[in-house]
Coordinates of C-alpha atoms in Angstrom, one line a residue:
X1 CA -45.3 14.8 -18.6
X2 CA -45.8 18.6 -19.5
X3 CA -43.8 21.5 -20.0
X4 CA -43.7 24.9 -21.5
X5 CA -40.8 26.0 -23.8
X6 CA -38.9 29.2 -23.8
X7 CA -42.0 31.3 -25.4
X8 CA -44.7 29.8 -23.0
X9 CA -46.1 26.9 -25.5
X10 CA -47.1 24.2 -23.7
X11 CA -45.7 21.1 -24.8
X12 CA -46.0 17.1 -24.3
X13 CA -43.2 15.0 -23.5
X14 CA -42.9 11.0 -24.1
X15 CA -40.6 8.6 -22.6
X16 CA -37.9 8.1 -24.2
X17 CA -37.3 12.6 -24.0
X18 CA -38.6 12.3 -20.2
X19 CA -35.5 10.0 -19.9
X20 CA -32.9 12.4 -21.8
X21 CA -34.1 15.5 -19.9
X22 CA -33.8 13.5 -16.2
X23 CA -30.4 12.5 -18.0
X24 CA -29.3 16.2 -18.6
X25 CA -30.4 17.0 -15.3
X26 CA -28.5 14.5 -13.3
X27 CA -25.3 15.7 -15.2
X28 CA -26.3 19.4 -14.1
X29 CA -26.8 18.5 -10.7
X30 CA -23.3 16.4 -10.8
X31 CA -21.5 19.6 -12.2
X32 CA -22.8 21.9 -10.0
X33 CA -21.0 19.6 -6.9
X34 CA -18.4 19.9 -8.6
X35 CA -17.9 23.5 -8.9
X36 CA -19.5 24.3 -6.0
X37 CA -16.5 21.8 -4.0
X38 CA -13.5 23.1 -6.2
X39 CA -11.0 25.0 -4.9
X40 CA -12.0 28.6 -6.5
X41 CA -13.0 32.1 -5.3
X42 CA -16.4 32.5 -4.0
X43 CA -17.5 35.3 -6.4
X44 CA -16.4 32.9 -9.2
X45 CA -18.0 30.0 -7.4
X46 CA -21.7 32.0 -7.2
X47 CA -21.6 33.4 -11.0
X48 CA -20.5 29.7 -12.2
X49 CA -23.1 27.8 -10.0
X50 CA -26.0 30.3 -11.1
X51 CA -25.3 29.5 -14.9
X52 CA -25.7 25.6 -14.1
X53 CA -28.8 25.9 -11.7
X54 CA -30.4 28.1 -15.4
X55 CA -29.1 25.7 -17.1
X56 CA -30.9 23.2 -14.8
X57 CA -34.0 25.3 -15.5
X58 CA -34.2 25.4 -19.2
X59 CA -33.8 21.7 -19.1
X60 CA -37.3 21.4 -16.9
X61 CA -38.8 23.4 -19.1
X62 CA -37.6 23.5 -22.8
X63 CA -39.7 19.8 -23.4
X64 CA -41.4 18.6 -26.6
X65 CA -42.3 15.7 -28.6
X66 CA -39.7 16.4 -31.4
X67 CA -36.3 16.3 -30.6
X68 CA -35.1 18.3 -32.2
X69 CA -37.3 21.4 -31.0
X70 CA -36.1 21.4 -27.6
X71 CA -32.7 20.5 -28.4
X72 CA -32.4 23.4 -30.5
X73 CA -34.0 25.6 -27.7
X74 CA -31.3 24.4 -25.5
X75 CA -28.3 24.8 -27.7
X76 CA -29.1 28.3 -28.3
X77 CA -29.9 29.0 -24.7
X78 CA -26.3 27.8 -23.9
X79 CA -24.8 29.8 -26.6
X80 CA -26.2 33.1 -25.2
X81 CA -25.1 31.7 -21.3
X82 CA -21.5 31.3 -23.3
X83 CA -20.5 34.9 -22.6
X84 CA -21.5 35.2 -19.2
X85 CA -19.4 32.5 -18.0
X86 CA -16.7 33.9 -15.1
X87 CA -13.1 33.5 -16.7
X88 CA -12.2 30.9 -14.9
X89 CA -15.4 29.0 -14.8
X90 CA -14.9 27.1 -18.1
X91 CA -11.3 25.4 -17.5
X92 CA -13.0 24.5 -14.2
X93 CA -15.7 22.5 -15.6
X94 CA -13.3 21.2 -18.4
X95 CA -11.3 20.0 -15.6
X96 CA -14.1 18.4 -13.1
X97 CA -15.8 16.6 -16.6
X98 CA -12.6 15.3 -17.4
X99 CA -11.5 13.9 -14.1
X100 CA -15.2 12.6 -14.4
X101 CA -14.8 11.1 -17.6
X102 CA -10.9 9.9 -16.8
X103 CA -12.7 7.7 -13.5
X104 CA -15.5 6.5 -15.8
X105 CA -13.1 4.9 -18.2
X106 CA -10.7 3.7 -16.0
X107 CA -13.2 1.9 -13.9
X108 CA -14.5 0.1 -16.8
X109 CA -10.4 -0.6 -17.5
X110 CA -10.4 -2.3 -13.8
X111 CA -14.0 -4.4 -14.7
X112 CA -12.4 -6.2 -17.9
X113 CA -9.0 -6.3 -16.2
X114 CA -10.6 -8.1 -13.2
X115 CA -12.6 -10.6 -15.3
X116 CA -10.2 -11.1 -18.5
X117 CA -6.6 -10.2 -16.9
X118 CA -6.2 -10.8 -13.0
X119 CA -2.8 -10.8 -12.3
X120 CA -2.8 -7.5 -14.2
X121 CA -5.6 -6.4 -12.2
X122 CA -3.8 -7.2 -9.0
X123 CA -0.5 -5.9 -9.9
X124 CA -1.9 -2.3 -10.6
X125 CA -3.1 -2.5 -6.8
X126 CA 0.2 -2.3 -5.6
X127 CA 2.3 -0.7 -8.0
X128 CA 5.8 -0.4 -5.8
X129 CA 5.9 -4.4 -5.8
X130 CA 8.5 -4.8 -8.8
X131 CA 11.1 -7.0 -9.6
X132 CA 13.5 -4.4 -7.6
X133 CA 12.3 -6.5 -4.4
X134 CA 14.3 -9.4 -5.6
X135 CA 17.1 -7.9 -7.4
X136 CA 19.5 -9.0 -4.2
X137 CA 19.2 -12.8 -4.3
X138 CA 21.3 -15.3 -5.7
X139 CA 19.7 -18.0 -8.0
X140 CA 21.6 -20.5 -7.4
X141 CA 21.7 -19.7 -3.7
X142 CA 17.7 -19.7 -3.8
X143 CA 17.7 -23.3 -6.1
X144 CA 19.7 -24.8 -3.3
X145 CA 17.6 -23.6 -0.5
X146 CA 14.6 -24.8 -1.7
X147 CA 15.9 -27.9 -3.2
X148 CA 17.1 -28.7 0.5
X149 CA 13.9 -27.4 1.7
X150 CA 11.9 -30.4 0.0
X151 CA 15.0 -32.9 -0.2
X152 CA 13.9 -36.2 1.9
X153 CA 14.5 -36.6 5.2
X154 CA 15.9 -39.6 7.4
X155 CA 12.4 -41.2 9.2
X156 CA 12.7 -40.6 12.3
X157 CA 9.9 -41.9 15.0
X158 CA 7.7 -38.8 16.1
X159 CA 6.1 -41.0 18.7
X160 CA 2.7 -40.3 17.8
X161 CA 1.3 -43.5 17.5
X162 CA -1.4 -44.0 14.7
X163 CA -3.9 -45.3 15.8
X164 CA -6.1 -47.7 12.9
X165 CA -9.4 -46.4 12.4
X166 CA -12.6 -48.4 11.2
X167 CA -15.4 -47.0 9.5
X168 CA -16.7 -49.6 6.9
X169 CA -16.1 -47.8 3.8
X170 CA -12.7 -48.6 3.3
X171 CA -13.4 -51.4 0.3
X172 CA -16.1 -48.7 -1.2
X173 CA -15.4 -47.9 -5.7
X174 CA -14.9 -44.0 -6.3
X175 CA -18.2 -42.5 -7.0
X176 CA -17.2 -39.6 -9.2
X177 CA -20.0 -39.3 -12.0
X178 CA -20.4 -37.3 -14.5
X179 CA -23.2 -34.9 -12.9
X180 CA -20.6 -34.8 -9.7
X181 CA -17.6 -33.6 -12.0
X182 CA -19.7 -30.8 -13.8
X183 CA -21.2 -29.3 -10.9
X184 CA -17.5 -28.5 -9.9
X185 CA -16.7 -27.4 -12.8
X186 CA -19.3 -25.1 -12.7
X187 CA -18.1 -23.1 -9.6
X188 CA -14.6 -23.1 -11.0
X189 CA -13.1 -19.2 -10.5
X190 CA -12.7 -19.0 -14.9
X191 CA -9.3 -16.9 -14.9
X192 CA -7.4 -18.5 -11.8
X193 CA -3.7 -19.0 -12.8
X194 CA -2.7 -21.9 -14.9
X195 CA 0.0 -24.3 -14.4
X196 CA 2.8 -24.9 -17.4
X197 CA 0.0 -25.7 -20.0
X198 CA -1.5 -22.6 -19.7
X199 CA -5.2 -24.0 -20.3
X200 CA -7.5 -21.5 -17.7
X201 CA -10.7 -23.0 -16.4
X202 CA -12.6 -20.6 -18.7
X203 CA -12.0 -23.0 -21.3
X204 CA -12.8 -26.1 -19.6
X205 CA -16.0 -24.5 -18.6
X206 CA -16.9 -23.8 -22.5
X207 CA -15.4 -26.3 -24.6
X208 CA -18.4 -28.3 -23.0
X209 CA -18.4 -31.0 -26.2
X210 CA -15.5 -32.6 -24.5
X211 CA -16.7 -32.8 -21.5
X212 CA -17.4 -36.6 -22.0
X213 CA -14.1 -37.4 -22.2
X214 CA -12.3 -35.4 -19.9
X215 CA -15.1 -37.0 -17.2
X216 CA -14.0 -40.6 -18.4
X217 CA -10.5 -39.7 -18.0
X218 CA -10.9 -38.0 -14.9
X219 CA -11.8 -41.3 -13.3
X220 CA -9.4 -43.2 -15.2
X221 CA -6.7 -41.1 -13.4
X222 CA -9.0 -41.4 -9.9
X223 CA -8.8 -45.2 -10.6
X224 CA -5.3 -46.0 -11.8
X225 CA -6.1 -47.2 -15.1
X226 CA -4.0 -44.4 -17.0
X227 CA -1.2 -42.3 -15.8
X228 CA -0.8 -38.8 -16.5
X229 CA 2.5 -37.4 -18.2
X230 CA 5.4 -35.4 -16.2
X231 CA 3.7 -31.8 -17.1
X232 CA 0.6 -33.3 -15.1
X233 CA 1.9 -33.1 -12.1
X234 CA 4.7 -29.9 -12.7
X235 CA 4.1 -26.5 -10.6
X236 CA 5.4 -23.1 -11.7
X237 CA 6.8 -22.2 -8.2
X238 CA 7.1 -18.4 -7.8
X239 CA 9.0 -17.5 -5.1
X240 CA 7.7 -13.9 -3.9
X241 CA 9.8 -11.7 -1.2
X242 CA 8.1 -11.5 2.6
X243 CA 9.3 -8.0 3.3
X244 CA 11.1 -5.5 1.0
X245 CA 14.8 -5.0 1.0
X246 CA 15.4 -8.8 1.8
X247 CA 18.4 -11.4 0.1
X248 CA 17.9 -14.4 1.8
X249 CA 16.4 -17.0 0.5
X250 CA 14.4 -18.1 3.5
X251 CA 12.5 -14.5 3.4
X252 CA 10.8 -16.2 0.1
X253 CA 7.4 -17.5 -0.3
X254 CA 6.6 -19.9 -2.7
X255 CA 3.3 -19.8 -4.4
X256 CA 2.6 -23.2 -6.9
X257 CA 0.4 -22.3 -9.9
X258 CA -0.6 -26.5 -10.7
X259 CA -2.1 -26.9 -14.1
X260 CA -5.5 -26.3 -13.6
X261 CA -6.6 -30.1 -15.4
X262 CA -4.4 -31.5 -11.8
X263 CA -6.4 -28.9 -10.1
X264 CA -9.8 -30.7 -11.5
X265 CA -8.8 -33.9 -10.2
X266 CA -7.3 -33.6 -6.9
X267 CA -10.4 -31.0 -6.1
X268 CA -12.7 -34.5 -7.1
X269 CA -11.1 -36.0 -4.4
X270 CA -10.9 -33.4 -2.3
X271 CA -14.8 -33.2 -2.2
X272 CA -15.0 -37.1 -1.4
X273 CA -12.5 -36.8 1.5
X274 CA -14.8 -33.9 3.0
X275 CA -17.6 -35.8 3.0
X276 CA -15.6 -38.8 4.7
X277 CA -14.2 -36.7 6.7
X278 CA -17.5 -35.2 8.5
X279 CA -19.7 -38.2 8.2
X280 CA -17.0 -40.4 10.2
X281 CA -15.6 -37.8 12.6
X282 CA -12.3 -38.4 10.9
X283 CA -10.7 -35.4 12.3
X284 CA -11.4 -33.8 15.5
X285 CA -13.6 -31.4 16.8
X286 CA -11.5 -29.0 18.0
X287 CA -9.6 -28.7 14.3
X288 CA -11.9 -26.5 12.2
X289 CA -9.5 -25.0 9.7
X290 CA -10.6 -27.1 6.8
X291 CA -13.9 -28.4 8.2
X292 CA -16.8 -28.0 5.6
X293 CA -19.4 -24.4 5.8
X294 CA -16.9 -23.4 8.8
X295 CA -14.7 -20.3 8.7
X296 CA -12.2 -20.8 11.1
X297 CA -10.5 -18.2 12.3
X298 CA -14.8 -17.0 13.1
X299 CA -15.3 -19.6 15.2
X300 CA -12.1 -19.5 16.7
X301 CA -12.5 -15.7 17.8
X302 CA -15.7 -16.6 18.6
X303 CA -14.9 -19.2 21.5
X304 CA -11.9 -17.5 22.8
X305 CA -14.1 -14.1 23.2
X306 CA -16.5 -16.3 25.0
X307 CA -14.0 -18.2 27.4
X308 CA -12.3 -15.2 28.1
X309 CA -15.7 -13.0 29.1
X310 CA -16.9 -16.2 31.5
X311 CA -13.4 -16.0 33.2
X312 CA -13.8 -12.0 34.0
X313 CA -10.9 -11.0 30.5
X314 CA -8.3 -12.0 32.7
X315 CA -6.8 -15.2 30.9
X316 CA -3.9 -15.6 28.6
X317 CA -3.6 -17.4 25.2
X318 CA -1.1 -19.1 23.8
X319 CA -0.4 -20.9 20.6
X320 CA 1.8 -22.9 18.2
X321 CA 3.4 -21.5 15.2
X322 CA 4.0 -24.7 12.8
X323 CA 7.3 -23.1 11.0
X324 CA 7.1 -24.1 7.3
X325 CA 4.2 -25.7 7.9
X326 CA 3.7 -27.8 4.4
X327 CA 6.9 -27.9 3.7
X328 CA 7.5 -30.0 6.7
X329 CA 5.4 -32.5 6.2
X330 CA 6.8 -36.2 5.5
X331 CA 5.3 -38.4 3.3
X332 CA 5.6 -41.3 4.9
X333 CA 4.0 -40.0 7.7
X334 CA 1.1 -39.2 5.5
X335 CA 0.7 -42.2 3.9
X336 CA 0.7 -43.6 7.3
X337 CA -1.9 -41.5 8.2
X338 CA -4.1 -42.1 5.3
X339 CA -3.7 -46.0 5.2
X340 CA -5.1 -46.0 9.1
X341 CA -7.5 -42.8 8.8
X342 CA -10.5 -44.8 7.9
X343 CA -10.8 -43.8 4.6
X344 CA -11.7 -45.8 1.6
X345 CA -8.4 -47.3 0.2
X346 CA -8.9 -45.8 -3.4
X347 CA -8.2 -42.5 -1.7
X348 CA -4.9 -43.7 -0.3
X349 CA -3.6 -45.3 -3.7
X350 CA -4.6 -42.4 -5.4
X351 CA -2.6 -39.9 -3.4
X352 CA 0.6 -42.6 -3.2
X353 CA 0.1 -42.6 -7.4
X354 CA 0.3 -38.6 -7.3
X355 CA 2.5 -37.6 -4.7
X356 CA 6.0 -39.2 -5.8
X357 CA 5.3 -37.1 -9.0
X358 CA 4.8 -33.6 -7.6
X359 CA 8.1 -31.6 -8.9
X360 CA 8.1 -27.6 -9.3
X361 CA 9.4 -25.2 -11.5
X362 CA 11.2 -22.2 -9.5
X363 CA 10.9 -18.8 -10.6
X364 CA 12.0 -15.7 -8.8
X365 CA 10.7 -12.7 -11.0
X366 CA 11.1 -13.5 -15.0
X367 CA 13.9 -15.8 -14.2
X368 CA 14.0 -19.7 -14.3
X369 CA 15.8 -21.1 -11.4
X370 CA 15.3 -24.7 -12.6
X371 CA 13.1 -27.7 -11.5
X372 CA 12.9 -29.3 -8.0
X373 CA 11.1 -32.7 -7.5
X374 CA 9.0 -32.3 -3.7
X375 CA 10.4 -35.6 -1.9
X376 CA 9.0 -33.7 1.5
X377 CA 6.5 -31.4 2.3
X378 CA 3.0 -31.0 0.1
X379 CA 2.2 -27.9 -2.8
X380 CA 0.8 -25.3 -1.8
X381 CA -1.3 -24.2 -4.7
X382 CA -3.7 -27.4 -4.5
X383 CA -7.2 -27.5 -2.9
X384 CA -6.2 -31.0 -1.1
X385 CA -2.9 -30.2 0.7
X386 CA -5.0 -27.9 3.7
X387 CA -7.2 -31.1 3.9
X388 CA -4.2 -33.5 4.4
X389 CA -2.4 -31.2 6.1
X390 CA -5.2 -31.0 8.8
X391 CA -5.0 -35.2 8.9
X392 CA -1.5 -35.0 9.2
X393 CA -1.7 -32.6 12.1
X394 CA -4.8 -35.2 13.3
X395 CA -2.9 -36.9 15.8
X396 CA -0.9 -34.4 17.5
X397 CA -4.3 -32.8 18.2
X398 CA -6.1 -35.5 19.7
X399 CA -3.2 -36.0 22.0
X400 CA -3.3 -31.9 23.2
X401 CA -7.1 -32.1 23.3

């Protein structure tokens, strides 16, 4: 590239200077939006505006091959542009470069907040949700509601009649190898909350020279040859507010946070049930909430829009709203459900192994309510209970279809 400095030499310019100069002028360009959008008189706006556009000038043509040539071109130029600057041009600029510079840095704040520190992250989005929201409840009120809330229930007969299923994989071992593990541990979000051992997936990812034997002990928990400790199977339970202004415990919603080892396991089986689950036509066609590369609620829209346009718009939809819809689930029921599903009977001993262990820890805001064993109802922080929710809900839905 060539240019001509201030006293008409003509002068070369490499790269790396070609780069700085197209640099300078971007920042020109960006201040003269500024100014030219800011809230000031027009006279003041013109004489500002001219003294970037020269400013824009000198950098096209002040160019040379040493540095330091052009840059002290430039710094005298801007010197002698100094005191022709309106008065209340320069506490303008100082104002748009700092706003500039104050959005620079804080967006590089949200990028490591979002990839170090979520919950930080997320809490910034919506500053006005504090712990004011939940200074009306009671805790002992809120221990008791929820303890009651996943205290067994008497059986009772829903009359849905299960009926046995047989696809000729019921006797088949667990195939969980090691490849199978660490592909999903691959995919695994890194700073997804933790349960009480506090150990994020980032860290399973990268301590990769134990992989071995957190594989082998993966299926030794899969299998039933070793049992877990209490803290295995222990949620953090956060109960988080519905609407603002509320004290009753039933406006709560609890989120689980299981540790994220449990979350490992159960996802293992979670993947084999899927495939099960599609390959044998285990659950019905017209339940696609958990079905495999299907959103849902798309398809859903999808076929009523459809139905609706062949009928001339003029039908009416209605629907069922499952109230507490996990928490309502018996397990029982669900082990009845499993056992005549179909699926292979290591899957059914391995969920009758976890599921009379599930307890939570309750929390509402910084406070420890206390601990709550789940005798009714599945968590709702793991990546199986959708998928044995949907099974659950199986019957029922063959019936209505």
């Amino acid at each position: 590239m060539v240019g001509f400095s201030q006293s008409g030499k003509v002068i070369s310019m490499d790269a790396s200077t070609e780069y700085q100069v197209n640099d300078a002028q971007e920042n020109v360009d960006l201040s003269v939006h500024g100014c030219l959008n800011a809230p000031v008189k027009y006279n003041e706006t013109q004489q500002l505006s001219s003294t970037l556009l020269s400013l824009k000038a000198i950098c096209e043509s002040i160019d040379s091959s040493n540095p330091g040539e052009w840059m002290s071109s430039l710094l005298n130029y801007v010197k002698d542009r100094l005191k022709r600057v309106p008065r209340g041009g320069w506490p303008l600029m100082a104002s748009y470069f700092n706003s500039k510079f104050d959005s620079r840095r804080q967006y590089g704040i949200d990028n490591r907040n979002f990839e170090l520190n979520r919950r930080s992250f997320y809490r910034k989005l919506n500053p006005n949700s504090d712990n004011k929201q939940i200074a009306g409840f009671d805790s002992s009120e809120c221990l008791k509601f929820w303890g009651d809330v996943w205290k067994k229930r008497d059986k009772t007969d829903l009359g849905l009649g299960v009926n046995k299923r047989v696809t000729g994989v019921e006797d088949n071992a667990p195939d969980v190898s090691d490849e199978f593990i660490s592909n999903l541990i691959e995919y695994l979000p890194n700073w997804k909350a933790p349960g009480c051992d506090a150990v994020y997936n980032f860290f399973i990812k990268k301590l990769d020279s134990l992989h071995k034997f957190l594989f082998q002990e993966i299926r030794n928990i899969i299998n039933g040859v070793s049992q877990p400790q209490g803290w295995f199977y222990t949620g953090i339970t956060f109960l988080i507010p519905k609407k603002a202004n509320s004290v009753d415990p039933k406006d709560l919603r609890p989120i689980t946070c299981m540790p994220c080892l449990y979350k490992l396991v159960t996802k293992c089986v979670n993947e084999k049930i899927a495939v099960y689950a599609d390959t044998y036509d285990l659950i019905t066609e017209f339940q696609l909430g958990s079905k495999r590369h299907c959103q849902g609620a798309k398809e859903l829209a999808l076929l009523n829009r459809r139905v609706n346009e062949v009928y001339g718009n003029k039908l009416l939809c209605a629907w069922i709203d499952v109230k507490k819809a996990f928490d309502s689930v018996s397990h029982e029921f669900l082990f009845e459900v499993l056992e005549n599903s179909g699926l292979p009977k290591w899957i059914t001993k391995f969920m009758m192994s976890i599921i009379p262990n599930w307890r939570v820890s309750l929390r509402l805001g910084k406070e420890l309510l206390g601990t709550v064993n789940i005798d009714r109802g599945i968590l709702q922080g793991d990546s199986l209970s959708p998928q044995l929710f949907v099974l659950v809900l199986d019957p029922l839905s063959r019936i209505l279809s």
